[in-house]
Amino acid sequence: MSTPPSRPPSTTRSAFVMGVRRAYPCPTVEDCDKWLRALSEALRGTTDEVERARIRADIDAVLERRLRLKVA
């Protein structure tokens, strides 16, 4: 089981502009829940709009992964 960092990993602006999402290892629904909590906390802790947009995209990616795991 992976442990989410206190802050999500950073990415380059060009990768974000191209729509590349950061990878979050969540092989189980519980792992996805941990990442979602960590990302939500990071979102609350930042005021930079570019970083907030990145975090929101990451949250969307983890939610999609979580949904796929629950359906499977």
mmCIF file of C-alpha atoms in Angstrom:
data_model
loop_
_atom_site.group_PDB
_atom_site.id
_atom_site.type_symbol
_atom_site.label_atom_id
_atom_site.label_comp_id
_atom_site.label_asym_id
_atom_site.label_seq_id
_atom_site.Cartn_x
_atom_site.Cartn_y
_atom_site.Cartn_z
ATOM 1 C CA MET A 1 0.000 0.000 0.000
ATOM 2 C CA SER A 2 1.446 3.356 -0.974
ATOM 3 C CA THR A 3 1.499 6.301 1.389
ATOM 4 C CA PRO A 4 0.591 9.677 -0.074
ATOM 5 C CA PRO A 5 3.090 12.462 0.477
ATOM 6 C CA SER A 6 2.114 15.539 2.443
ATOM 7 C CA ARG A 7 2.046 17.358 -0.873
ATOM 8 C CA PRO A 8 1.458 15.987 -4.379
ATOM 9 C CA PRO A 9 4.463 15.611 -6.693
ATOM 10 C CA SER A 10 5.150 18.591 -8.915
ATOM 11 C CA THR A 11 5.028 18.588 -12.687
ATOM 12 C CA THR A 12 6.310 20.848 -15.403
ATOM 13 C CA ARG A 13 4.048 23.533 -16.770
ATOM 14 C CA SER A 14 4.436 22.195 -20.313
ATOM 15 C CA ALA A 15 3.247 18.752 -19.188
ATOM 16 C CA PHE A 16 0.223 20.345 -17.533
ATOM 17 C CA VAL A 17 -0.593 22.412 -20.616
ATOM 18 C CA MET A 18 -0.459 19.260 -22.753
ATOM 19 C CA GLY A 19 -2.975 17.644 -20.404
ATOM 20 C CA VAL A 20 -0.603 15.105 -18.880
ATOM 21 C CA ARG A 21 -1.781 14.171 -15.421
ATOM 22 C CA ARG A 22 0.543 13.107 -12.648
ATOM 23 C CA ALA A 23 0.443 9.442 -11.714
ATOM 24 C CA TYR A 24 -0.807 8.411 -8.291
ATOM 25 C CA PRO A 25 -0.332 4.755 -7.406
ATOM 26 C CA CYS A 26 -3.658 3.551 -6.075
ATOM 27 C CA PRO A 27 -4.108 -0.169 -6.652
ATOM 28 C CA THR A 28 -7.025 -0.264 -4.183
ATOM 29 C CA VAL A 29 -9.999 1.938 -3.382
ATOM 30 C CA GLU A 30 -8.492 2.576 0.069
ATOM 31 C CA ASP A 31 -5.267 3.860 -1.519
ATOM 32 C CA CYS A 32 -7.289 6.159 -3.770
ATOM 33 C CA ASP A 33 -9.105 7.472 -0.695
ATOM 34 C CA LYS A 34 -5.754 8.276 0.948
ATOM 35 C CA TRP A 35 -4.609 10.154 -2.155
ATOM 36 C CA LEU A 36 -7.902 12.044 -2.322
ATOM 37 C CA ARG A 37 -7.506 13.160 1.300
ATOM 38 C CA ALA A 38 -3.907 14.259 0.678
ATOM 39 C CA LEU A 39 -4.843 16.105 -2.519
ATOM 40 C CA SER A 40 -7.818 17.790 -0.847
ATOM 41 C CA GLU A 41 -5.547 18.980 1.950
ATOM 42 C CA ALA A 42 -3.030 20.273 -0.607
ATOM 43 C CA LEU A 43 -5.832 22.089 -2.435
ATOM 44 C CA ARG A 44 -6.893 23.801 0.788
ATOM 45 C CA GLY A 45 -3.279 24.725 1.508
ATOM 46 C CA THR A 46 -2.467 26.574 -1.725
ATOM 47 C CA THR A 47 -3.631 29.860 -3.191
ATOM 48 C CA ASP A 48 -1.727 29.685 -6.490
ATOM 49 C CA GLU A 49 -4.387 29.244 -9.182
ATOM 50 C CA VAL A 50 -2.121 27.277 -11.547
ATOM 51 C CA GLU A 51 -1.227 24.806 -8.806
ATOM 52 C CA ARG A 52 -4.891 24.601 -7.730
ATOM 53 C CA ALA A 53 -5.854 23.707 -11.308
ATOM 54 C CA ARG A 54 -3.187 20.994 -11.350
ATOM 55 C CA ILE A 55 -4.400 19.560 -8.066
ATOM 56 C CA ARG A 56 -8.016 19.580 -9.270
ATOM 57 C CA ALA A 57 -6.947 17.662 -12.405
ATOM 58 C CA ASP A 58 -5.123 15.180 -10.173
ATOM 59 C CA ILE A 59 -8.227 14.758 -8.018
ATOM 60 C CA ASP A 60 -10.258 14.052 -11.158
ATOM 61 C CA ALA A 61 -7.722 11.410 -12.249
ATOM 62 C CA VAL A 62 -7.785 9.679 -8.854
ATOM 63 C CA LEU A 63 -11.596 9.776 -8.801
ATOM 64 C CA GLU A 64 -11.681 8.155 -12.248
ATOM 65 C CA ARG A 65 -9.272 5.451 -11.072
ATOM 66 C CA ARG A 66 -11.321 4.895 -7.905
ATOM 67 C CA LEU A 67 -14.505 4.526 -9.951
ATOM 68 C CA ARG A 68 -12.846 1.985 -12.255
ATOM 69 C CA LEU A 69 -11.692 -0.010 -9.231
ATOM 70 C CA LYS A 70 -15.167 -0.011 -7.678
ATOM 71 C CA VAL A 71 -16.830 -1.127 -10.922
ATOM 72 C CA ALA A 72 -14.322 -3.935 -11.510
#
